[in-house]
Tab-separated table of C-alpha atoms in Angstrom:
chain	number	residue	atom	x	y	z
M	259	MET	CA	-97.230	156.667	-51.821
M	260	SER	CA	-97.319	154.870	-54.895
M	261	GLY	CA	-100.696	155.401	-57.310
M	262	SER	CA	-102.624	152.860	-55.955
M	263	ASP	CA	-102.412	153.995	-52.352
M	264	THR	CA	-103.139	157.332	-53.295
M	265	PHE	CA	-106.326	156.212	-54.909
M	266	ARG	CA	-107.292	154.225	-51.983
M	267	ALA	CA	-106.604	156.733	-49.256
M	268	GLU	CA	-108.837	158.905	-51.644
M	269	VAL	CA	-111.446	156.217	-52.229
M	270	ARG	CA	-111.426	155.740	-47.957
M	271	GLN	CA	-111.846	159.253	-47.540
M	272	TRP	CA	-114.879	159.847	-50.179
M	273	LEU	CA	-116.327	156.499	-48.926
M	274	GLU	CA	-116.018	157.690	-44.998
M	275	ALA	CA	-117.858	161.159	-45.895
M	276	ASN	CA	-120.595	160.200	-48.121
M	277	CYS	CA	-122.112	156.636	-47.118
M	278	PRO	CA	-124.553	157.369	-44.420
M	279	PRO	CA	-124.143	155.323	-41.311
M	280	SER	CA	-127.669	153.321	-42.619
M	281	MET	CA	-126.099	152.126	-45.496
M	282	ARG	CA	-123.133	150.283	-43.963
M	283	MET	CA	-125.045	148.103	-42.228
M	284	PRO	CA	-126.270	144.560	-43.849
M	285	VAL	CA	-128.757	143.875	-46.254
M	286	LYS	CA	-131.762	142.135	-44.165
M	287	THR	CA	-134.819	142.106	-45.754
M	288	ASP	CA	-136.320	143.314	-49.430
M	289	GLN	CA	-136.708	146.870	-47.749
M	290	ASP	CA	-132.801	148.128	-47.901
M	291	MET	CA	-132.225	147.334	-51.300
M	292	VAL	CA	-132.735	149.977	-54.014
M	293	TRP	CA	-133.606	148.377	-57.349
M	294	GLY	CA	-132.763	151.174	-60.245
M	295	GLY	CA	-135.486	152.010	-63.197
M	296	SER	CA	-138.232	154.290	-64.013
M	297	ARG	CA	-140.040	153.570	-60.833
M	298	ILE	CA	-137.840	153.771	-58.271
M	299	THR	CA	-138.311	153.223	-54.335
M	300	PHE	CA	-136.194	154.841	-52.016
M	301	HIS	CA	-137.371	153.445	-48.218
M	302	SER	CA	-134.896	156.061	-46.354
M	303	ALA	CA	-133.516	159.542	-47.476
M	304	ASP	CA	-130.359	157.766	-46.495
M	305	GLN	CA	-130.992	155.295	-50.005
M	306	ARG	CA	-131.810	157.832	-51.625
M	307	LEU	CA	-128.619	160.368	-50.699
M	308	TRP	CA	-126.532	157.198	-51.291
M	309	PHE	CA	-127.324	156.369	-54.530
M	310	GLU	CA	-127.684	160.012	-56.038
M	311	ARG	CA	-124.033	160.492	-54.761
M	312	MET	CA	-122.784	157.200	-56.147
M	313	ARG	CA	-125.177	157.522	-59.702
M	314	ASP	CA	-123.023	161.668	-59.322
M	315	ARG	CA	-119.886	160.332	-59.268
M	316	GLY	CA	-120.398	157.319	-61.732
M	317	TRP	CA	-120.065	154.281	-59.442
M	318	LEU	CA	-122.653	152.560	-59.720
M	319	VAL	CA	-120.702	151.169	-62.697
M	320	PRO	CA	-117.220	151.978	-61.808
M	321	GLY	CA	-115.481	150.090	-64.103
M	322	TRP	CA	-116.919	151.113	-67.022
M	323	PRO	CA	-116.300	154.273	-69.765
M	324	LYS	CA	-116.852	157.441	-68.857
M	325	ALA	CA	-118.328	157.543	-72.564
M	326	TYR	CA	-120.897	155.405	-71.228
M	327	GLY	CA	-122.705	156.960	-67.699
M	328	GLY	CA	-119.156	154.412	-65.875
M	329	GLY	CA	-116.753	155.991	-63.418
M	330	GLY	CA	-114.144	154.943	-66.091
M	331	LEU	CA	-111.800	152.913	-63.389
M	332	GLU	CA	-109.101	150.878	-64.837
M	333	PRO	CA	-109.030	147.335	-63.264
M	334	ARG	CA	-106.544	147.949	-60.377
M	335	GLU	CA	-108.727	151.209	-59.207
M	336	LEU	CA	-111.252	149.425	-59.289
M	337	ARG	CA	-110.841	146.833	-56.799
M	338	ILE	CA	-109.409	148.692	-54.403
M	339	LEU	CA	-113.081	151.302	-54.762
M	340	GLU	CA	-114.686	147.231	-53.876
M	341	LYS	CA	-112.101	146.452	-51.219
M	342	GLU	CA	-112.334	149.516	-49.106
M	343	MET	CA	-116.734	149.287	-49.944
M	344	ARG	CA	-116.054	145.585	-48.105
M	345	ALA	CA	-113.839	146.840	-45.606
M	346	LEU	CA	-116.436	150.033	-44.660
M	347	GLY	CA	-119.581	147.431	-44.900
M	348	CYS	CA	-121.112	149.342	-47.683
M	349	ARG	CA	-124.621	148.628	-49.381
M	350	GLN	CA	-124.495	148.245	-53.220
M	351	PRO	CA	-126.629	151.672	-53.674
M	352	GLN	CA	-128.731	149.803	-56.844
M	353	TYR	CA	-129.783	146.821	-57.838
M	354	ASN	CA	-130.334	146.124	-61.552
M	355	LEU	CA	-130.369	142.879	-63.835
M	356	GLY	CA	-129.648	145.092	-66.460
M	357	ILE	CA	-125.916	146.404	-65.065
M	358	TRP	CA	-124.961	142.758	-63.738
M	359	MET	CA	-125.589	141.047	-66.907
M	360	LEU	CA	-126.553	142.901	-70.057
M	361	GLY	CA	-124.774	145.637	-69.503
M	362	PRO	CA	-121.129	143.738	-69.837
M	363	VAL	CA	-122.527	141.865	-73.295
M	364	LEU	CA	-123.603	145.147	-74.597
M	365	LEU	CA	-120.361	146.395	-73.653
M	366	GLU	CA	-118.551	143.039	-75.730
M	367	PHE	CA	-121.472	142.477	-79.042
M	368	GLY	CA	-123.179	145.980	-79.075
M	369	THR	CA	-122.972	149.007	-81.640
M	370	GLU	CA	-122.324	152.569	-80.409
M	371	PRO	CA	-125.834	153.514	-81.211
M	372	GLN	CA	-127.092	150.515	-79.045
M	373	LYS	CA	-124.667	150.799	-76.270
M	374	LEU	CA	-125.145	155.231	-75.647
M	375	GLU	CA	-129.371	154.331	-76.064
M	376	HIS	CA	-129.491	151.716	-73.239
M	377	LEU	CA	-125.744	152.307	-71.527
M	378	VAL	CA	-126.378	155.697	-69.729
M	379	PRO	CA	-130.136	155.668	-68.550
M	380	MET	CA	-128.125	151.564	-67.032
M	381	ALA	CA	-125.300	153.662	-65.572
M	382	ARG	CA	-127.553	156.298	-63.966
M	383	GLY	CA	-130.242	153.721	-63.010
M	384	GLU	CA	-133.091	155.188	-64.940
M	385	VAL	CA	-134.411	151.551	-66.282
M	386	ARG	CA	-135.332	148.231	-64.823
M	387	TRP	CA	-134.066	144.959	-66.847
M	388	CYS	CA	-135.678	141.514	-66.639
M	389	GLN	CA	-134.400	138.247	-68.521
M	390	GLY	CA	-136.614	136.527	-71.035
M	391	PHE	CA	-134.926	133.330	-71.276
M	392	SER	CA	-136.855	130.405	-69.737
M	393	GLU	CA	-140.594	129.360	-71.688
M	394	PRO	CA	-142.567	126.197	-70.631
M	395	SER	CA	-140.774	123.632	-72.691
M	396	ALA	CA	-136.930	125.162	-72.937
M	397	GLY	CA	-136.349	125.668	-68.574
M	398	SER	CA	-132.685	123.916	-68.374
M	399	ASP	CA	-132.650	122.331	-72.441
M	400	LEU	CA	-132.751	126.682	-73.172
M	401	ALA	CA	-131.951	126.518	-76.501
M	402	SER	CA	-135.277	124.333	-77.269
M	403	LEU	CA	-137.312	127.858	-76.879
M	404	ARG	CA	-139.948	128.449	-79.457
M	405	THR	CA	-141.143	132.628	-79.036
M	406	ALA	CA	-141.085	133.628	-82.589
M	407	ALA	CA	-139.539	136.696	-84.109
M	408	VAL	CA	-140.605	137.174	-87.426
M	409	ARG	CA	-138.966	139.667	-89.977
M	410	ASP	CA	-141.391	142.545	-91.061
M	411	GLY	CA	-139.688	145.705	-92.591
M	412	GLU	CA	-137.906	147.145	-90.138
M	413	ASP	CA	-139.212	145.190	-87.165
M	414	PHE	CA	-139.593	141.814	-85.791
M	415	VAL	CA	-142.945	140.814	-85.258
M	416	ILE	CA	-142.622	137.909	-81.809
M	417	THR	CA	-144.595	135.633	-80.616
M	418	GLY	CA	-144.822	133.736	-77.785
M	419	GLN	CA	-144.246	133.065	-73.562
M	420	LYS	CA	-141.987	133.208	-70.869
M	421	ILE	CA	-141.748	131.843	-67.636
M	422	TRP	CA	-139.895	132.381	-64.479
M	423	THR	CA	-139.578	136.076	-65.568
M	424	SER	CA	-137.667	137.454	-61.881
M	425	HIS	CA	-139.447	141.235	-61.209
M	426	GLY	CA	-141.247	141.163	-65.061
M	427	ASP	CA	-144.137	143.153	-63.260
M	428	LYS	CA	-142.182	146.044	-62.363
M	429	ALA	CA	-139.530	145.973	-65.719
M	430	ASP	CA	-138.840	148.908	-68.189
M	431	TRP	CA	-137.203	146.777	-70.165
M	432	MET	CA	-136.131	143.386	-71.673
M	433	TYR	CA	-133.579	141.160	-73.339
M	434	ALA	CA	-134.908	138.123	-74.201
M	435	LEU	CA	-133.752	134.902	-76.799
M	436	VAL	CA	-136.624	134.465	-79.810
M	437	ARG	CA	-136.614	131.989	-82.414
M	438	THR	CA	-135.905	134.099	-85.823
M	439	ASP	CA	-135.092	130.697	-88.373
M	440	PRO	CA	-136.683	127.317	-87.857
M	441	GLN	CA	-135.559	125.952	-89.769
M	442	ALA	CA	-131.694	126.152	-88.610
M	443	LYS	CA	-130.136	124.051	-85.812
M	444	LYS	CA	-131.224	124.782	-82.256
M	445	GLN	CA	-128.546	127.098	-81.449
M	446	GLN	CA	-128.567	128.649	-84.450
M	447	GLY	CA	-131.435	130.040	-85.035
M	448	ILE	CA	-131.715	132.126	-81.852
M	449	SER	CA	-131.543	135.859	-81.952
M	450	PHE	CA	-131.067	138.567	-78.314
M	451	ILE	CA	-133.068	140.929	-79.035
M	452	LEU	CA	-134.269	144.344	-76.739
M	453	LEU	CA	-138.275	144.978	-75.892
M	454	ASP	CA	-139.374	147.272	-74.131
M	455	MET	CA	-142.040	145.877	-71.759
M	456	LYS	CA	-144.766	149.392	-72.904
M	457	THR	CA	-144.923	147.419	-76.037
M	458	PRO	CA	-148.389	146.951	-77.336
M	459	GLY	CA	-148.946	142.963	-76.860
M	460	ILE	CA	-146.909	142.510	-73.589
M	461	ILE	CA	-148.779	141.171	-70.601
M	462	VAL	CA	-147.505	140.044	-67.734
M	463	ARG	CA	-148.183	138.357	-64.695
M	464	PRO	CA	-146.878	137.514	-61.651
M	465	LEU	CA	-146.608	134.013	-60.534
M	466	GLY	CA	-147.084	132.398	-56.785
M	467	LEU	CA	-144.396	131.316	-54.722
M	468	ILE	CA	-144.361	128.571	-51.775
M	469	SER	CA	-142.928	131.468	-49.682
M	470	GLY	CA	-145.676	133.499	-49.943
M	471	LYS	CA	-143.411	135.608	-52.441
M	472	SER	CA	-143.885	137.352	-55.948
M	473	GLU	CA	-140.743	137.696	-57.960
M	474	PHE	CA	-141.224	135.923	-60.777
M	475	CYS	CA	-143.370	136.640	-63.433
M	476	GLU	CA	-144.962	135.129	-66.744
M	477	VAL	CA	-144.697	136.983	-70.127
M	478	PHE	CA	-147.390	136.580	-73.387
M	479	PHE	CA	-146.264	138.011	-76.172
M	480	ASP	CA	-148.957	138.750	-78.565
M	481	ALA	CA	-147.877	140.362	-82.451
M	482	VAL	CA	-145.860	142.599	-79.886
M	483	ARG	CA	-143.398	144.477	-82.751
M	484	VAL	CA	-139.865	145.128	-81.863
M	485	PRO	CA	-137.703	147.425	-84.221
M	486	ALA	CA	-134.773	145.401	-86.054
M	487	ARG	CA	-132.288	147.909	-84.561
M	488	HIS	CA	-132.674	146.327	-81.309
M	489	VAL	CA	-130.889	142.869	-81.993
M	490	ILE	CA	-128.023	142.112	-80.034
M	491	GLY	CA	-125.024	141.041	-81.875
M	492	GLY	CA	-126.452	140.020	-85.238
M	493	VAL	CA	-129.532	138.227	-86.154
M	494	ASN	CA	-129.416	134.638	-85.701
M	495	GLN	CA	-125.994	134.762	-84.050
M	496	GLY	CA	-128.364	135.463	-80.485
M	497	TRP	CA	-126.650	132.134	-78.558
M	498	ARG	CA	-123.194	132.868	-78.348
M	499	VAL	CA	-124.605	136.177	-76.826
M	500	ALA	CA	-126.436	134.350	-74.378
M	501	LYS	CA	-123.821	132.149	-73.184
M	502	LYS	CA	-121.934	135.890	-72.356
M	503	LEU	CA	-124.516	136.718	-70.240
M	504	LEU	CA	-124.848	133.556	-68.761
M	505	GLU	CA	-121.243	134.202	-67.703
M	506	HIS	CA	-122.364	137.013	-65.998
M	507	GLU	CA	-125.027	135.565	-64.470
M	508	ARG	CA	-123.675	132.762	-62.719
M	509	ALA	CA	-120.998	135.310	-60.889
M	510	ALA	CA	-123.510	137.683	-60.000
M	511	MET	CA	-125.923	134.452	-58.342
M	512	SER	CA	-122.681	133.795	-56.425
M	513	THR	CA	-122.615	136.933	-54.363
M	514	LEU	CA	-125.924	136.146	-52.298
M	515	SER	CA	-123.871	135.014	-49.374
M	516	SER	CA	-121.779	137.742	-49.463
M	517	GLY	CA	-124.026	140.449	-48.741
M	518	ALA	CA	-125.732	141.424	-52.046
M	519	ALA	CA	-128.870	140.032	-51.182
M	520	PRO	CA	-131.200	139.422	-48.265
M	521	SER	CA	-129.679	136.739	-45.718
M	522	PHE	CA	-128.583	137.177	-41.742
M	523	ASP	CA	-126.353	135.858	-40.132
M	524	MET	CA	-126.714	131.925	-39.373
M	525	LEU	CA	-124.423	131.339	-36.071
M	526	THR	CA	-126.651	134.704	-34.785
M	527	ILE	CA	-129.303	132.593	-35.473
M	528	ALA	CA	-128.231	129.469	-34.180
M	529	LYS	CA	-125.929	130.360	-31.259
M	530	SER	CA	-129.428	129.733	-29.002
M	531	TYR	CA	-130.238	126.613	-29.671
M	532	LEU	CA	-127.143	125.208	-29.778
M	533	ASP	CA	-126.500	125.289	-26.203
M	534	ALA	CA	-129.134	123.155	-26.284
M	535	ALA	CA	-128.191	120.741	-29.024
M	536	GLY	CA	-125.203	117.687	-28.656
M	537	PRO	CA	-121.309	118.380	-30.480
M	538	VAL	CA	-122.556	116.898	-33.126
M	539	TRP	CA	-124.647	119.770	-33.962
M	540	ARG	CA	-123.024	122.214	-32.923
M	541	ASP	CA	-119.480	120.732	-35.832
M	542	ARG	CA	-122.375	120.980	-38.469
M	543	VAL	CA	-122.586	124.559	-37.878
M	544	ALA	CA	-119.375	125.161	-37.508
M	545	ALA	CA	-118.259	123.301	-40.510
M	546	ALA	CA	-120.769	125.658	-42.249
M	547	LEU	CA	-119.480	128.483	-41.597
M	548	MET	CA	-115.565	127.052	-42.697
M	549	ASP	CA	-118.045	126.391	-46.058
M	550	GLN	CA	-118.717	130.252	-46.100
M	551	GLN	CA	-116.188	132.205	-45.255
M	552	ALA	CA	-113.635	129.518	-48.086
M	553	PHE	CA	-116.719	130.534	-50.576
M	554	SER	CA	-116.151	134.297	-49.834
M	555	LEU	CA	-112.692	134.090	-50.378
M	556	THR	CA	-112.633	131.586	-53.548
M	557	MET	CA	-115.149	134.535	-54.632
M	558	ARG	CA	-112.594	136.724	-55.107
M	559	ARG	CA	-110.332	135.064	-56.668
M	560	LEU	CA	-113.329	135.111	-59.678
M	561	GLN	CA	-113.806	138.377	-59.125
M	562	GLU	CA	-110.187	138.843	-59.986
M	563	LEU	CA	-110.361	136.973	-63.368
M	564	MET	CA	-113.272	138.594	-64.558
M	565	LEU	CA	-111.764	141.905	-63.962
M	566	ALA	CA	-108.542	140.701	-65.965
M	567	ARG	CA	-111.117	139.779	-68.394
M	568	GLU	CA	-109.968	135.791	-68.694
M	569	ASP	CA	-111.780	133.054	-69.545
M	570	ALA	CA	-113.950	132.312	-66.803
M	571	SER	CA	-116.843	130.543	-68.275
M	572	GLY	CA	-115.892	127.182	-66.280
M	573	VAL	CA	-115.324	128.870	-63.091
M	574	SER	CA	-118.403	130.747	-63.167
M	575	SER	CA	-120.628	127.256	-63.345
M	576	ILE	CA	-119.100	126.111	-60.177
M	577	MET	CA	-118.678	129.050	-58.256
M	578	LYS	CA	-122.296	129.207	-59.198
M	579	LEU	CA	-123.317	125.510	-58.311
M	580	VAL	CA	-121.382	125.210	-54.642
M	581	GLN	CA	-122.533	129.220	-53.532
M	582	THR	CA	-126.786	128.143	-54.151
M	583	GLU	CA	-125.938	124.125	-52.866
M	584	GLN	CA	-124.156	125.599	-50.262
M	585	GLU	CA	-126.755	128.244	-49.056
M	586	SER	CA	-129.625	125.313	-49.715
M	587	ALA	CA	-127.727	123.177	-47.174
M	588	LYS	CA	-127.282	126.230	-44.557
M	589	HIS	CA	-130.733	127.037	-44.553
M	590	GLU	CA	-131.834	123.627	-44.384
M	591	LEU	CA	-129.277	122.881	-41.021
M	592	LEU	CA	-131.211	125.866	-39.724
M	593	GLN	CA	-134.240	124.948	-40.198
M	594	GLN	CA	-133.675	121.635	-38.484
M	595	LEU	CA	-132.027	122.919	-35.746
M	596	MET	CA	-134.580	125.002	-34.898
M	597	GLY	CA	-137.443	122.659	-35.839
M	598	GLN	CA	-141.016	123.702	-35.538
M	599	ARG	CA	-139.868	127.387	-34.577
M	600	ALA	CA	-138.757	127.496	-38.499
M	601	LEU	CA	-141.358	126.288	-39.793
M	602	SER	CA	-144.153	128.930	-39.933
M	603	LEU	CA	-144.941	131.778	-42.606
M	604	ASP	CA	-147.135	134.463	-40.481
M	605	SER	CA	-148.683	132.741	-37.114
M	606	GLU	CA	-148.862	134.255	-34.162
M	607	GLY	CA	-146.142	133.159	-31.564
M	608	PHE	CA	-143.229	133.607	-33.543
M	609	THR	CA	-140.382	136.055	-33.661
M	610	PRO	CA	-139.904	138.209	-36.771
M	611	GLU	CA	-136.715	136.240	-37.034
M	612	GLU	CA	-138.192	132.478	-36.854
M	613	LEU	CA	-140.726	133.637	-39.793
M	614	ALA	CA	-137.879	134.689	-41.757
M	615	VAL	CA	-136.050	132.028	-41.162
M	616	CYS	CA	-138.609	129.952	-42.714
M	617	ARG	CA	-139.215	132.460	-45.752
M	618	PHE	CA	-136.020	132.007	-47.077
M	619	TRP	CA	-135.659	128.421	-46.596
M	620	LEU	CA	-138.334	128.209	-48.880
M	621	TYR	CA	-136.772	131.106	-50.740
M	622	THR	CA	-133.733	128.940	-50.973
M	623	LYS	CA	-135.585	126.304	-52.923
M	624	SER	CA	-135.522	127.996	-55.986
M	625	TYR	CA	-130.999	129.053	-56.129
M	626	THR	CA	-130.534	125.590	-57.370
M	627	ILE	CA	-133.051	126.080	-60.075
M	628	ALA	CA	-132.524	129.642	-61.329
M	629	GLY	CA	-130.241	130.846	-63.284
M	630	GLY	CA	-129.360	126.778	-65.141
M	631	SER	CA	-129.654	124.734	-62.543
M	632	SER	CA	-127.656	122.180	-60.808
M	633	GLU	CA	-127.623	119.405	-63.043
M	634	ILE	CA	-126.663	122.060	-66.304
M	635	GLN	CA	-123.594	123.320	-64.345
M	636	LEU	CA	-122.718	119.900	-63.466
M	637	ASN	CA	-122.622	119.529	-67.590
M	638	ILE	CA	-121.418	122.280	-67.962
M	639	ILE	CA	-118.025	121.646	-65.757
M	640	ALA	CA	-117.480	117.785	-67.388
M	641	ARG	CA	-117.396	119.037	-70.825
M	642	HIS	CA	-115.836	122.509	-70.726
M	643	VAL	CA	-113.815	122.445	-67.321
M	644	LEU	CA	-112.909	118.518	-66.769
M	645	GLY	CA	-113.155	118.056	-70.631
M	646	LEU	CA	-114.996	114.577	-69.397
M	647	PRO	CA	-116.416	113.271	-73.368
M	648	THR	CA	-120.398	113.884	-73.977
């Protein structure tokens, strides 16, 4: 038996023994997700058990070095673990923007003290992070941001506003882009900085959404003092850190349809309506399911690229574009098939499933905007993948 076979057998045996049966079910609602952080909430004893067992083994971040709280797995071992978890249907033990996006860039650009201060608690699920990128006048054109950071001794003093900050009201820390040199060209005067959300001068206000959910916030900074040692990658060098982080964000968003986020099986919902519909509707549903399966297989290729630390910048933009457009189209198709049965958020006479379809349909309107709009992804693909002139 090869080393890989031995490791695979050990992983399979451990997962069988330690992943509770209820944690092997698809994620259907927000309560099926455990967000790490100082205010972590478990909705069942099995959620806590699964989280603690994976945390204690270092498998909340199995590919990170053990010195920073990870499992220290080699890429080959990490692929085996992910494959065995998929085969068993294991849920992610925790969700955390820090792990998906900030952690990988800290490993690449952070100093040793920064890694020890932030990666270890992140790996244990003790700190929840939010992202402070978008501003009222800098969304798709991110480099136009105006939030200013002025050096004052050992600190920066930050003044400005961020918007569309996911879970900003629940986060412990924020990673943000701030303008540290207003005279430089817009991409060259930006720094990437970490902020404790309890710092005086930070005000967070939730934003209401059409779906009834309110995970987005606006965040105001009124002369907020942040130690200069929290700058990552050097002062005025934040744009290259942000570009690398956005690769990881787009890759994370590409996993939304593969069980990483609340969703439902399209065919289960659609089949009760297809009997009364014509063959055209059956063809449309079949085509959507085939697209979904093709994307899932292609997604595994992207994960292999990133595990091999190869350049995935262009591919991640393609995957983000395709996945979010597919998810929006899938929910649009379901809404059309179900008609008025998918047009209520909270009325009596509708099943919980029908209400959920409406809520998801409305929520997917944000998919093609968050993390860089589809138009931005098309520009990146044109420039960096196809090599077209700008």
